[in-house]
Tab-separated table of N, CA and C in Angstrom:
chain	number	residue	atom	x	y	z
A	1	UNK	N	-16.558	13.460	-7.544
A	1	UNK	CA	-15.218	13.398	-8.109
A	1	UNK	C	-15.354	13.298	-9.624
A	2	UNK	N	-14.590	14.090	-10.335
A	2	UNK	CA	-14.670	14.047	-11.788
A	2	UNK	C	-14.089	12.744	-12.318
A	3	UNK	N	-14.451	12.408	-13.535
A	3	UNK	CA	-13.958	11.181	-14.157
A	3	UNK	C	-12.440	11.201	-14.273
A	4	UNK	N	-11.865	12.351	-14.612
A	4	UNK	CA	-10.408	12.461	-14.743
A	4	UNK	C	-9.714	12.213	-13.407
A	5	UNK	N	-10.211	12.815	-12.341
A	5	UNK	CA	-9.610	12.611	-11.027
A	5	UNK	C	-9.783	11.172	-10.564
A	6	UNK	N	-10.927	10.591	-10.839
A	6	UNK	CA	-11.159	9.206	-10.471
A	6	UNK	C	-10.200	8.286	-11.219
A	7	UNK	N	-10.015	8.511	-12.505
A	7	UNK	CA	-9.088	7.698	-13.297
A	7	UNK	C	-7.664	7.855	-12.788
A	8	UNK	N	-7.263	9.065	-12.450
A	8	UNK	CA	-5.916	9.299	-11.934
A	8	UNK	C	-5.717	8.580	-10.606
A	9	UNK	N	-6.731	8.605	-9.761
A	9	UNK	CA	-6.627	7.936	-8.467
A	9	UNK	C	-6.513	6.426	-8.647
A	10	UNK	N	-7.208	5.884	-9.611
A	10	UNK	CA	-7.199	4.443	-9.817
A	10	UNK	C	-5.903	3.931	-10.427
A	11	UNK	N	-5.186	4.777	-11.155
A	11	UNK	CA	-3.951	4.312	-11.780
A	11	UNK	C	-2.706	4.761	-11.006
A	12	UNK	N	-2.900	5.299	-9.831
A	12	UNK	CA	-1.766	5.696	-8.999
A	12	UNK	C	-0.974	4.462	-8.589
A	13	UNK	N	0.315	4.671	-8.373
A	13	UNK	CA	1.191	3.574	-7.987
A	13	UNK	C	2.186	4.018	-6.924
A	14	UNK	N	2.566	3.060	-6.096
A	14	UNK	CA	3.674	3.215	-5.168
A	14	UNK	C	4.825	2.423	-5.772
A	15	UNK	N	5.931	3.096	-6.053
A	15	UNK	CA	7.060	2.428	-6.691
A	15	UNK	C	8.285	2.442	-5.775
A	16	UNK	N	8.996	1.328	-5.781
A	16	UNK	CA	10.241	1.176	-5.031
A	16	UNK	C	11.380	1.032	-6.031
A	17	UNK	N	12.425	1.837	-5.857
A	17	UNK	CA	13.596	1.803	-6.736
A	17	UNK	C	14.814	1.371	-5.928
A	18	UNK	N	15.240	0.114	-6.063
A	18	UNK	CA	16.359	-0.378	-5.259
A	18	UNK	C	17.684	0.322	-5.568
A	19	UNK	N	17.809	0.934	-6.738
A	19	UNK	CA	19.043	1.631	-7.093
A	19	UNK	C	19.238	2.895	-6.250
A	20	UNK	N	18.152	3.428	-5.712
A	20	UNK	CA	18.225	4.639	-4.890
A	20	UNK	C	18.272	4.326	-3.394
A	21	UNK	N	18.114	3.071	-3.039
A	21	UNK	CA	17.993	2.663	-1.637
A	21	UNK	C	19.337	2.768	-0.910
A	22	UNK	N	19.370	3.579	0.176
A	22	UNK	CA	20.598	3.740	0.964
A	22	UNK	C	20.652	2.771	2.133
A	23	UNK	N	19.578	1.988	2.310
A	23	UNK	CA	19.609	0.907	3.280
A	23	UNK	C	19.117	1.210	4.681
A	24	UNK	N	18.631	2.415	4.962
A	24	UNK	CA	18.153	2.673	6.324
A	24	UNK	C	16.757	2.083	6.562
A	25	UNK	N	15.966	1.972	5.542
A	25	UNK	CA	14.652	1.318	5.548
A	25	UNK	C	13.691	1.824	6.624
A	26	UNK	N	13.828	3.079	7.029
A	26	UNK	CA	12.871	3.657	7.968
A	26	UNK	C	11.460	3.567	7.399
A	27	UNK	N	11.326	3.874	6.116
A	27	UNK	CA	10.008	3.833	5.475
A	27	UNK	C	9.424	2.423	5.517
A	28	UNK	N	10.281	1.396	5.375
A	28	UNK	CA	9.799	0.015	5.392
A	28	UNK	C	9.311	-0.376	6.788
A	29	UNK	N	9.982	0.121	7.803
A	29	UNK	CA	9.566	-0.169	9.183
A	29	UNK	C	8.209	0.446	9.498
A	30	UNK	N	7.851	1.494	8.797
A	30	UNK	CA	6.577	2.184	9.022
A	30	UNK	C	5.454	1.657	8.133
A	31	UNK	N	5.784	0.835	7.158
A	31	UNK	CA	4.769	0.300	6.240
A	31	UNK	C	3.872	-0.697	6.960
A	32	UNK	N	2.617	-0.647	6.655
A	32	UNK	CA	1.666	-1.621	7.176
A	32	UNK	C	0.989	-2.330	6.011
A	33	UNK	N	0.301	-1.585	5.200
A	33	UNK	CA	-0.440	-2.164	4.078
A	33	UNK	C	0.508	-2.823	3.082
A	34	UNK	N	1.637	-2.181	2.796
A	34	UNK	CA	2.556	-2.650	1.756
A	34	UNK	C	3.783	-3.369	2.309
A	35	UNK	N	3.806	-3.638	3.594
A	35	UNK	CA	4.997	-4.192	4.236
A	35	UNK	C	5.476	-5.493	3.579
A	36	UNK	N	4.589	-6.409	3.326
A	36	UNK	CA	4.992	-7.704	2.774
A	36	UNK	C	5.583	-7.562	1.370
A	37	UNK	N	4.880	-6.858	0.485
A	37	UNK	CA	5.362	-6.709	-0.891
A	37	UNK	C	6.677	-5.933	-0.955
A	38	UNK	N	6.781	-4.870	-0.166
A	38	UNK	CA	8.010	-4.074	-0.169
A	38	UNK	C	9.168	-4.827	0.460
A	39	UNK	N	8.906	-5.624	1.477
A	39	UNK	CA	9.966	-6.431	2.095
A	39	UNK	C	10.572	-7.407	1.100
A	40	UNK	N	9.729	-8.026	0.301
A	40	UNK	CA	10.213	-8.960	-0.730
A	40	UNK	C	11.066	-8.212	-1.751
A	41	UNK	N	10.595	-7.046	-2.186
A	41	UNK	CA	11.344	-6.260	-3.174
A	41	UNK	C	12.693	-5.816	-2.625
A	42	UNK	N	12.737	-5.404	-1.364
A	42	UNK	CA	13.992	-4.982	-0.740
A	42	UNK	C	14.951	-6.166	-0.649
A	43	UNK	N	14.453	-7.290	-0.189
A	43	UNK	CA	15.295	-8.470	-0.023
A	43	UNK	C	15.890	-8.926	-1.356
A	44	UNK	N	15.064	-8.907	-2.407
A	44	UNK	CA	15.509	-9.356	-3.734
A	44	UNK	C	16.158	-8.239	-4.553
A	45	UNK	N	16.106	-7.017	-4.015
A	45	UNK	CA	16.655	-5.842	-4.699
A	45	UNK	C	16.068	-5.694	-6.104
A	46	UNK	N	14.732	-5.782	-6.168
A	46	UNK	CA	14.035	-5.625	-7.440
A	46	UNK	C	13.113	-4.412	-7.373
A	47	UNK	N	12.987	-3.733	-8.487
A	47	UNK	CA	12.062	-2.610	-8.577
A	47	UNK	C	10.644	-3.154	-8.647
A	48	UNK	N	9.742	-2.423	-8.029
A	48	UNK	CA	8.342	-2.843	-8.028
A	48	UNK	C	7.452	-1.606	-7.978
A	49	UNK	N	6.327	-1.689	-8.675
A	49	UNK	CA	5.288	-0.670	-8.576
A	49	UNK	C	4.001	-1.374	-8.185
A	50	UNK	N	3.378	-0.883	-7.136
A	50	UNK	CA	2.162	-1.486	-6.614
A	50	UNK	C	0.994	-0.537	-6.846
A	51	UNK	N	-0.131	-1.041	-7.335
A	51	UNK	CA	-1.282	-0.171	-7.582
A	51	UNK	C	-1.891	0.338	-6.287
A	52	UNK	N	-2.349	1.566	-6.334
A	52	UNK	CA	-3.033	2.184	-5.198
A	52	UNK	C	-4.506	2.263	-5.566
A	53	UNK	N	-5.293	1.403	-4.959
A	53	UNK	CA	-6.686	1.285	-5.383
A	53	UNK	C	-7.690	1.854	-4.387
A	54	UNK	N	-7.213	2.327	-3.238
A	54	UNK	CA	-8.155	2.926	-2.302
A	54	UNK	C	-7.478	4.039	-1.510
A	55	UNK	N	-8.278	4.760	-0.759
A	55	UNK	CA	-7.813	5.925	-0.005
A	55	UNK	C	-6.740	5.554	1.019
A	56	UNK	N	-6.890	4.429	1.688
A	56	UNK	CA	-5.932	4.017	2.715
A	56	UNK	C	-4.571	3.682	2.105
A	57	UNK	N	-4.575	3.023	0.965
A	57	UNK	CA	-3.318	2.714	0.280
A	57	UNK	C	-2.630	3.987	-0.179
A	58	UNK	N	-3.397	4.913	-0.744
A	58	UNK	CA	-2.805	6.173	-1.203
A	58	UNK	C	-2.234	6.969	-0.036
A	59	UNK	N	-2.938	6.960	1.088
A	59	UNK	CA	-2.465	7.698	2.263
A	59	UNK	C	-1.155	7.103	2.786
A	60	UNK	N	-1.085	5.775	2.893
A	60	UNK	CA	0.149	5.146	3.358
A	60	UNK	C	1.274	5.359	2.351
A	61	UNK	N	0.979	5.240	1.069
A	61	UNK	CA	2.003	5.426	0.038
A	61	UNK	C	2.614	6.826	0.124
A	62	UNK	N	1.773	7.832	0.275
A	62	UNK	CA	2.286	9.200	0.366
A	62	UNK	C	3.110	9.388	1.632
A	63	UNK	N	2.675	8.791	2.730
A	63	UNK	CA	3.427	8.857	3.981
A	63	UNK	C	4.805	8.220	3.815
A	64	UNK	N	4.862	7.037	3.209
A	64	UNK	CA	6.141	6.352	3.009
A	64	UNK	C	7.068	7.171	2.116
A	65	UNK	N	6.509	7.757	1.069
A	65	UNK	CA	7.315	8.601	0.175
A	65	UNK	C	7.852	9.814	0.920
A	66	UNK	N	7.042	10.379	1.791
A	66	UNK	CA	7.456	11.571	2.536
A	66	UNK	C	8.573	11.288	3.535
A	67	UNK	N	8.606	10.091	4.109
A	67	UNK	CA	9.652	9.799	5.109
A	67	UNK	C	10.878	9.117	4.506
A	68	UNK	N	10.848	8.844	3.205
A	68	UNK	CA	12.009	8.269	2.526
A	68	UNK	C	13.165	9.266	2.572
A	69	UNK	N	14.282	8.871	3.145
A	69	UNK	CA	15.429	9.770	3.326
A	69	UNK	C	15.949	10.341	2.007
A	70	UNK	N	15.927	9.563	0.949
A	70	UNK	CA	16.458	10.031	-0.335
A	70	UNK	C	15.413	10.776	-1.159
A	71	UNK	N	14.147	10.586	-0.825
A	71	UNK	CA	13.037	11.111	-1.613
A	71	UNK	C	13.054	10.552	-3.042
A	72	UNK	N	13.786	9.455	-3.242
A	72	UNK	CA	13.884	8.804	-4.557
A	72	UNK	C	13.653	7.295	-4.494
A	73	UNK	N	13.733	6.717	-3.308
A	73	UNK	CA	13.576	5.276	-3.166
A	73	UNK	C	12.119	4.872	-3.290
A	74	UNK	N	11.239	5.598	-2.653
A	74	UNK	CA	9.799	5.355	-2.691
A	74	UNK	C	9.144	6.530	-3.395
A	75	UNK	N	8.429	6.229	-4.455
A	75	UNK	CA	7.766	7.270	-5.241
A	75	UNK	C	6.298	6.944	-5.395
A	76	UNK	N	5.480	7.979	-5.380
A	76	UNK	CA	4.056	7.835	-5.676
A	76	UNK	C	3.839	8.509	-7.007
A	77	UNK	N	3.336	7.737	-7.955
A	77	UNK	CA	3.111	8.257	-9.310
A	77	UNK	C	1.637	8.312	-9.613
């Protein structure tokens, strides 16, 4: 893996935007790795970005973003 790709992978984030949340929370029901942190953010209605530091986190983050009904509530950056 090149240094640039490695750096990009290490600074990736899963972000939750409560302003875009329509309340169905299907993505939250499917979360495993990030369930606790995202549940707190949803309950408090606060925006949060969580670092993605390994392959499993990135895979779950992309899955959650893909099943988000608005495609704006959960973002992978």
